[in-house]
PDB file of C-alpha atoms in Angstrom:
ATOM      1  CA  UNK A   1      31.737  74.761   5.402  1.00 59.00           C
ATOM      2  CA  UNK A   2      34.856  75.267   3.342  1.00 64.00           C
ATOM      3  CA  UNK A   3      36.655  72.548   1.651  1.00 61.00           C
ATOM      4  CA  UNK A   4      40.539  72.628   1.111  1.00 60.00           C
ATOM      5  CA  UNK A   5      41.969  70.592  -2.098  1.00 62.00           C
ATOM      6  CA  UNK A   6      45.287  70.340  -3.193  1.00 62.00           C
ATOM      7  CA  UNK A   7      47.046  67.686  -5.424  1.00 67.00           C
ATOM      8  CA  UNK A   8      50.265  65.896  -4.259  1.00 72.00           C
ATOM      9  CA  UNK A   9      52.109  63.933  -6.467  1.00 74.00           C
ATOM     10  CA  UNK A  10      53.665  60.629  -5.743  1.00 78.00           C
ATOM     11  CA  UNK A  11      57.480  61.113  -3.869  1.00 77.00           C
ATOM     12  CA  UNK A  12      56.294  65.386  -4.218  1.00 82.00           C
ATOM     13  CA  UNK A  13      57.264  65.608  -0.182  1.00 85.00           C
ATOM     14  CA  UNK A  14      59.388  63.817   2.141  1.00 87.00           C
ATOM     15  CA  UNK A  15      57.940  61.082   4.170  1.00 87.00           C
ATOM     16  CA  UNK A  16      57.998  63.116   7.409  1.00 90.00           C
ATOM     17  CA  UNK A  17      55.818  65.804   5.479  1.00 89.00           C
ATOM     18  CA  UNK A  18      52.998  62.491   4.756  1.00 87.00           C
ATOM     19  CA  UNK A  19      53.316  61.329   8.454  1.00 87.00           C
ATOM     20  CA  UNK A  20      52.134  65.174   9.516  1.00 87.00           C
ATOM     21  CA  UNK A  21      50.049  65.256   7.233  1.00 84.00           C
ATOM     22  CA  UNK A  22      48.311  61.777   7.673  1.00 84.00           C
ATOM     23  CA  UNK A  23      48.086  62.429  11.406  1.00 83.00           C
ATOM     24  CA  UNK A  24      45.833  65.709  10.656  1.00 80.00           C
ATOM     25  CA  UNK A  25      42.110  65.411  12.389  1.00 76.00           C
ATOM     26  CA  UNK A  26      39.020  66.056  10.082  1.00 74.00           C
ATOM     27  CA  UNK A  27      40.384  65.616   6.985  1.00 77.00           C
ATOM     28  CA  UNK A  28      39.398  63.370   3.616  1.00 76.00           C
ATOM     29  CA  UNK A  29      41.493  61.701   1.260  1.00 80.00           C
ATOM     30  CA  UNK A  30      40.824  61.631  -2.199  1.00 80.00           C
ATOM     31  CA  UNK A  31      43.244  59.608  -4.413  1.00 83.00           C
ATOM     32  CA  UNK A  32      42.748  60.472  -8.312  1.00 81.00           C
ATOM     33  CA  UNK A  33      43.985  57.215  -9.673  1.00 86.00           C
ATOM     34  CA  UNK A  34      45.407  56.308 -13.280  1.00 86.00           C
ATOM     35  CA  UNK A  35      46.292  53.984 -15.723  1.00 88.00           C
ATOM     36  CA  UNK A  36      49.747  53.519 -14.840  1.00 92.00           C
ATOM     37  CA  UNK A  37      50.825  52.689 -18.267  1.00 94.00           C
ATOM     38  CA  UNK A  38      49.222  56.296 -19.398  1.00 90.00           C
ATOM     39  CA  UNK A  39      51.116  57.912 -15.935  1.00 89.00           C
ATOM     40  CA  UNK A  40      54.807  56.911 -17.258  1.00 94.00           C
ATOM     41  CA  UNK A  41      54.109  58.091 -20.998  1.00 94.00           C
ATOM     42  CA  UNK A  42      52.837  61.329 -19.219  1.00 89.00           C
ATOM     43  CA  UNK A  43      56.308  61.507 -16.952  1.00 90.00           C
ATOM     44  CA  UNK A  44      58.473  60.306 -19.911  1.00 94.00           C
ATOM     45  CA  UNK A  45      56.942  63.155 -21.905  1.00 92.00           C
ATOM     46  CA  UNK A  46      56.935  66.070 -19.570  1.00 87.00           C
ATOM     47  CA  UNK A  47      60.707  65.122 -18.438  1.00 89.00           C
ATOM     48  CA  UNK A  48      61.672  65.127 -22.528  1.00 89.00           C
ATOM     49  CA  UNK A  49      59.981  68.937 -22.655  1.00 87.00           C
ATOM     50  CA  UNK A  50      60.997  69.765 -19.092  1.00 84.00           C
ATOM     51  CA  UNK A  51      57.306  70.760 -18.901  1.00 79.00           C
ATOM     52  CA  UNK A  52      54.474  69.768 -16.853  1.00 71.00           C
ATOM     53  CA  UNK A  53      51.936  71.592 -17.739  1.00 73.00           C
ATOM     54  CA  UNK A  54      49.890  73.767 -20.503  1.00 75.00           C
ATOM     55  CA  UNK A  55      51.657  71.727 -23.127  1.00 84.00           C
ATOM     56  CA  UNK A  56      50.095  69.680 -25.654  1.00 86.00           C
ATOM     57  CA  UNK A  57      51.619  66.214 -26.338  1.00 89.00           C
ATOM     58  CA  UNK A  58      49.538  64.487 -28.105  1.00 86.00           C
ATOM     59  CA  UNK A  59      51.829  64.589 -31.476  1.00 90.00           C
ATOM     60  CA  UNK A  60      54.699  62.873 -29.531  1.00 92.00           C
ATOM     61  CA  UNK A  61      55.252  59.467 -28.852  1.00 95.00           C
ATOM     62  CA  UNK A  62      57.623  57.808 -26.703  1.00 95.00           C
ATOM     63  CA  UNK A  63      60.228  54.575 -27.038  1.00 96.00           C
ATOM     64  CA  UNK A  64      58.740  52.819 -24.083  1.00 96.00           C
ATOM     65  CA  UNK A  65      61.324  51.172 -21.668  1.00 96.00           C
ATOM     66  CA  UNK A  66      60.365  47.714 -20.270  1.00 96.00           C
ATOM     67  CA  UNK A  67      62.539  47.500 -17.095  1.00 97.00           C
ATOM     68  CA  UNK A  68      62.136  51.120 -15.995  1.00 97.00           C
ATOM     69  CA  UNK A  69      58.530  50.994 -16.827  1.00 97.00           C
ATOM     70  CA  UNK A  70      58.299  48.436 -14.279  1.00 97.00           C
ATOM     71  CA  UNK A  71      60.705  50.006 -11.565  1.00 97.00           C
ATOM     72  CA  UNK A  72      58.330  53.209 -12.208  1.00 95.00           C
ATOM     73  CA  UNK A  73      55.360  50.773 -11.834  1.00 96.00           C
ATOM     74  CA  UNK A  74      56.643  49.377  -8.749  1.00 96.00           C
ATOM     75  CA  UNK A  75      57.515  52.983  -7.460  1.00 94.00           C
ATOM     76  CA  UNK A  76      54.684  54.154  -7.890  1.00 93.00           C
ATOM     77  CA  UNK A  77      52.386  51.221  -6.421  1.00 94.00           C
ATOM     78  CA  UNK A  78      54.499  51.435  -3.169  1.00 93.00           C
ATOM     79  CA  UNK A  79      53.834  55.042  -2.794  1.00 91.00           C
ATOM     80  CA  UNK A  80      49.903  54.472  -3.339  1.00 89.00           C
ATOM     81  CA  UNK A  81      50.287  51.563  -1.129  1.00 91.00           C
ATOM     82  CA  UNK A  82      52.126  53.493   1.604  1.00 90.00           C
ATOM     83  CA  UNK A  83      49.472  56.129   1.765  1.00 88.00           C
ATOM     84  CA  UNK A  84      46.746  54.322   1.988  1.00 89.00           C
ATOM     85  CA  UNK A  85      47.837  51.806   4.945  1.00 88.00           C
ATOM     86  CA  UNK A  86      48.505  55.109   6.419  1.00 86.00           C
ATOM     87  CA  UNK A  87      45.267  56.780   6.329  1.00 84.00           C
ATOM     88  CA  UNK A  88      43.397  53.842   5.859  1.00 72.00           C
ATOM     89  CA  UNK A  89      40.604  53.648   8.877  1.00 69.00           C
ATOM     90  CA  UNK A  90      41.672  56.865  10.444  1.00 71.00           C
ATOM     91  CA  UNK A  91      39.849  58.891   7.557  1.00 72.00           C
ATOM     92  CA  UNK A  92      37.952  59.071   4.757  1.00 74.00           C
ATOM     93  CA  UNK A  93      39.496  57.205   1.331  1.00 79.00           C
ATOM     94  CA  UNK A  94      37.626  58.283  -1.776  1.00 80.00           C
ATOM     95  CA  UNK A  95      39.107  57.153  -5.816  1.00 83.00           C
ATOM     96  CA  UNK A  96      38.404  59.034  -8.291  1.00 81.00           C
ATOM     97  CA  UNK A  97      39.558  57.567 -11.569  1.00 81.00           C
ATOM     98  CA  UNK A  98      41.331  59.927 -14.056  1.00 78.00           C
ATOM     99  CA  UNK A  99      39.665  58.927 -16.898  1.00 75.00           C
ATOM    100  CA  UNK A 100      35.977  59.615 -15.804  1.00 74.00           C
ATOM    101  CA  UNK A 101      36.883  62.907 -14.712  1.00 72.00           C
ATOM    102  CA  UNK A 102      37.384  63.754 -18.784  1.00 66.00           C
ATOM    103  CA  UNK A 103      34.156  62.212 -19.881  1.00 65.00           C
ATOM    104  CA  UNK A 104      31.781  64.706 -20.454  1.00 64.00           C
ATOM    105  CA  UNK A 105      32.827  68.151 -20.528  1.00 61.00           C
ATOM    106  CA  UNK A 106      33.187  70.317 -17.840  1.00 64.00           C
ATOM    107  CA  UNK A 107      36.383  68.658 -16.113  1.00 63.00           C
ATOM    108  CA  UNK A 108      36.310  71.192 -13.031  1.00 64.00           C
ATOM    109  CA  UNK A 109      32.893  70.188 -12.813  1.00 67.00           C
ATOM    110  CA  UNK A 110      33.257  66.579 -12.737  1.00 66.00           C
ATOM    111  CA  UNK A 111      36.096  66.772  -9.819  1.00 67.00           C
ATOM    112  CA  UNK A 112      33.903  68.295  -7.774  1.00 67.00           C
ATOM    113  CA  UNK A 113      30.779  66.631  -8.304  1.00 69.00           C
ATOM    114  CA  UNK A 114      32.690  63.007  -7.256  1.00 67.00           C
ATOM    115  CA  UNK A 115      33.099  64.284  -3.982  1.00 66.00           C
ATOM    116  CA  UNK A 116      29.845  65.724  -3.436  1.00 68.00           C
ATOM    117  CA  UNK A 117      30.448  69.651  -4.195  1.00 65.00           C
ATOM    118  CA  UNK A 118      29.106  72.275  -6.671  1.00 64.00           C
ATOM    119  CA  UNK A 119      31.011  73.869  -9.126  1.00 57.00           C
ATOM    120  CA  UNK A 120      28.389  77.284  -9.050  1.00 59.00           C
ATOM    121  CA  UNK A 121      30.168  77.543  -4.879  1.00 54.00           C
ATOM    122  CA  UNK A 122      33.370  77.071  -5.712  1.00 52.00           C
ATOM    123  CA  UNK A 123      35.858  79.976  -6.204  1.00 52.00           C
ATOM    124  CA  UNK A 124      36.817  77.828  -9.148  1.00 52.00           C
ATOM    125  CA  UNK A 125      36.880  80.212 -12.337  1.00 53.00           C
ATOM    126  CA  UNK A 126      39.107  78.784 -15.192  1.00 56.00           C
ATOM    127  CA  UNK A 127      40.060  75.619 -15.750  1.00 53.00           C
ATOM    128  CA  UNK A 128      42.598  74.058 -13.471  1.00 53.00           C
ATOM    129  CA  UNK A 129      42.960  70.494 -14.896  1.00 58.00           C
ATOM    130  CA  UNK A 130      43.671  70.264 -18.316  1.00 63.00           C
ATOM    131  CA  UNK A 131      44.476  66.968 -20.060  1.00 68.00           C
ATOM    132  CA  UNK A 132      47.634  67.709 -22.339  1.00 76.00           C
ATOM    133  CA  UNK A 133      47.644  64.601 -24.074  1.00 78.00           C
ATOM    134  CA  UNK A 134      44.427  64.334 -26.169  1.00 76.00           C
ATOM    135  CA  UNK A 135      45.495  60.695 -27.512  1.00 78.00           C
ATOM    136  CA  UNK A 136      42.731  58.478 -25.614  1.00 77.00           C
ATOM    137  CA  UNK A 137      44.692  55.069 -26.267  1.00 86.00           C
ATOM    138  CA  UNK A 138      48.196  54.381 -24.906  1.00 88.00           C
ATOM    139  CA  UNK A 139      48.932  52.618 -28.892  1.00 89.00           C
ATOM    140  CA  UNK A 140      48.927  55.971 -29.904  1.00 92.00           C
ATOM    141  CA  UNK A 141      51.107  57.491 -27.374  1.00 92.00           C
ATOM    142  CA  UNK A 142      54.441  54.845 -28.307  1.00 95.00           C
ATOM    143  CA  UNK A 143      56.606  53.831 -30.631  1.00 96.00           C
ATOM    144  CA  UNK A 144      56.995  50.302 -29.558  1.00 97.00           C
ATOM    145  CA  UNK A 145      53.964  49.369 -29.050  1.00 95.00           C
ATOM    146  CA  UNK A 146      54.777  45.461 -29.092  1.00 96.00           C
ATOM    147  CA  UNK A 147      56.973  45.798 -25.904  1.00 96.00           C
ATOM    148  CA  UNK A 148      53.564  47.088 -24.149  1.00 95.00           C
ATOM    149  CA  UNK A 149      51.591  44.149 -25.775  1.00 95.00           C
ATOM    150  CA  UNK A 150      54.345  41.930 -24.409  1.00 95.00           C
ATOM    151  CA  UNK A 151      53.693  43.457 -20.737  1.00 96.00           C
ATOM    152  CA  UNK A 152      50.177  43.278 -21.210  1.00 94.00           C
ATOM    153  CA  UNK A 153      49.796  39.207 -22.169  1.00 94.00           C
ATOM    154  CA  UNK A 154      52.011  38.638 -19.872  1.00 94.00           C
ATOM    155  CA  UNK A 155      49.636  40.504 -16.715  1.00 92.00           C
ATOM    156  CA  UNK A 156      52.898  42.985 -16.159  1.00 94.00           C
ATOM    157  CA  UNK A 157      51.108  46.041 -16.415  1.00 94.00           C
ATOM    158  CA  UNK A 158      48.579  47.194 -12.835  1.00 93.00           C
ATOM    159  CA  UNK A 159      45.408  48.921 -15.086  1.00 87.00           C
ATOM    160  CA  UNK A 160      43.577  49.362 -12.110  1.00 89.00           C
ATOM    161  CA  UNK A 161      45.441  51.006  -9.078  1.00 91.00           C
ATOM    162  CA  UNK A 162      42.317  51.151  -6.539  1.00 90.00           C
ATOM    163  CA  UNK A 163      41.420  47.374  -7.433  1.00 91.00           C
ATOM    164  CA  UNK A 164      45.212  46.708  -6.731  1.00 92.00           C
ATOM    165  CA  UNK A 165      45.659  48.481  -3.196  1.00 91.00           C
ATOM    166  CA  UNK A 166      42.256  47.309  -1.958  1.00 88.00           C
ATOM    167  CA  UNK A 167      42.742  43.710  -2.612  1.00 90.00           C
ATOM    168  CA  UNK A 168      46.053  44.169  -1.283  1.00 89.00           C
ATOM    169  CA  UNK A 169      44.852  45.526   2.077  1.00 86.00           C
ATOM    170  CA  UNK A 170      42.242  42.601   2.120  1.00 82.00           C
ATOM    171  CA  UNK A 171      44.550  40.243   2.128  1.00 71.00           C
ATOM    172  CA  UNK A 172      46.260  42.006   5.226  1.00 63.00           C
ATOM    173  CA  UNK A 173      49.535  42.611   3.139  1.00 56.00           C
TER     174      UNK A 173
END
C-alpha cells in the first residue's frame, strides 16, 4: 500500500479545488494544527523576507498587530472550520499538533509515526520539515509583547485549534 501526503496551506487553492478534493473516495485527512499566535509571527516573518522556507528567523522579532492578528485569527479558524464540516464523517480526520512533531529529534520521523507509518519505507531521504524559527516561546518572537498579554487575559487568542473546531462541531455550529 502506498500512501500519498502533501501539505496545503490555508486559502493555498480555490474553494472549487477543496470541494474536488473533499469529494475524493479512500482518502485520510490529516490536519497539522498550530498555535495560532506562533502561525501569524511565522506569516508576518516570511512576508517581511519574502521567504518561506530554509530561512532562519529566530533573531527577528515582529511588532505584533492586534486587529489584524485577530482578522488573521478569524481567517484562519474559518478555513479550519470549513474543512473539517466538509470532510467531517465522510473520512478519516486525524490532528497532529505542530509542536509534538519537534520534540524529540527526528522530525520526518515523528510525522510519520502519528499516522501509523515507518520512516525506514518511506522514500523520505532528507529532511523535508524544518522549523526556521528555533525561538520555542512566542515572548521571544515580538516586540510588544504586552499587546499579546493583553489578548491573552482577555481569552482573545484560540491556543488550541483542534479543541476549538471539535467543540464547535459538537455544538452543531
Amino acid at each position: 500500500k502506498k500512501n500519498l501526503f502533501f501539505k496545503l496551506f490555508f486559502n493555498q487553492l480555490p474553494e472549487e479545488a477543496l470541494e474536488k478534493l473533499f469529494k475524493v473516495k479512500k482518502i485520510s485527512f490529516i490536519f497539522l494544527v498550530r498555535n495560532i499566535l506562533d502561525i501569524y509571527i511565522s506569516q508576518v516573518k516570511a512576508s517581511d523576507l519574502s521567504s518561506w522556507d530554509s530561512v532562519d528567523t529566530t533573531q527577528i522579532k515582529i511588532n505584533l498587530d492586534r486587529k489584524k492578528f485577530l482578522t488573521y485569527q478569524d481567517r484562519i479558524l474559518n478555513w479550519y472550520s470549513y474543512c473539517y464540516s466538509k470532510i467531517n464523517n465522510k473520512s478519516t480526520i486525524k490532528f497532529i499538533n505542530y509542536e509534538n512533531i519537534f520534540s524529540n529529534g527526528d522530525v520526518d520521523k515523528n510525522i510519520l509515526s502519528s499516522v501509523g507509518l515507518n520512516k525506514e519505507k518511506s522514500i523520505i531521504k532528507e529532511p523535508f520539515f524544518v522549523k526556521q524559527d528555533k525561538n520555542i516561546d512566542w515572548f521571544d518572537k515580538v516586540k510588544n509583547p504586552d499587546t499579546v498579554l493583553g489578548l491573552l487575559n482577555e481569552n482573545k487568542i484560540i491556543v488550541n485549534i483542534k479543541k476549538y473546531i471539535e467543540d464547535k462541531f459538537k455544538m452543531g455550529v
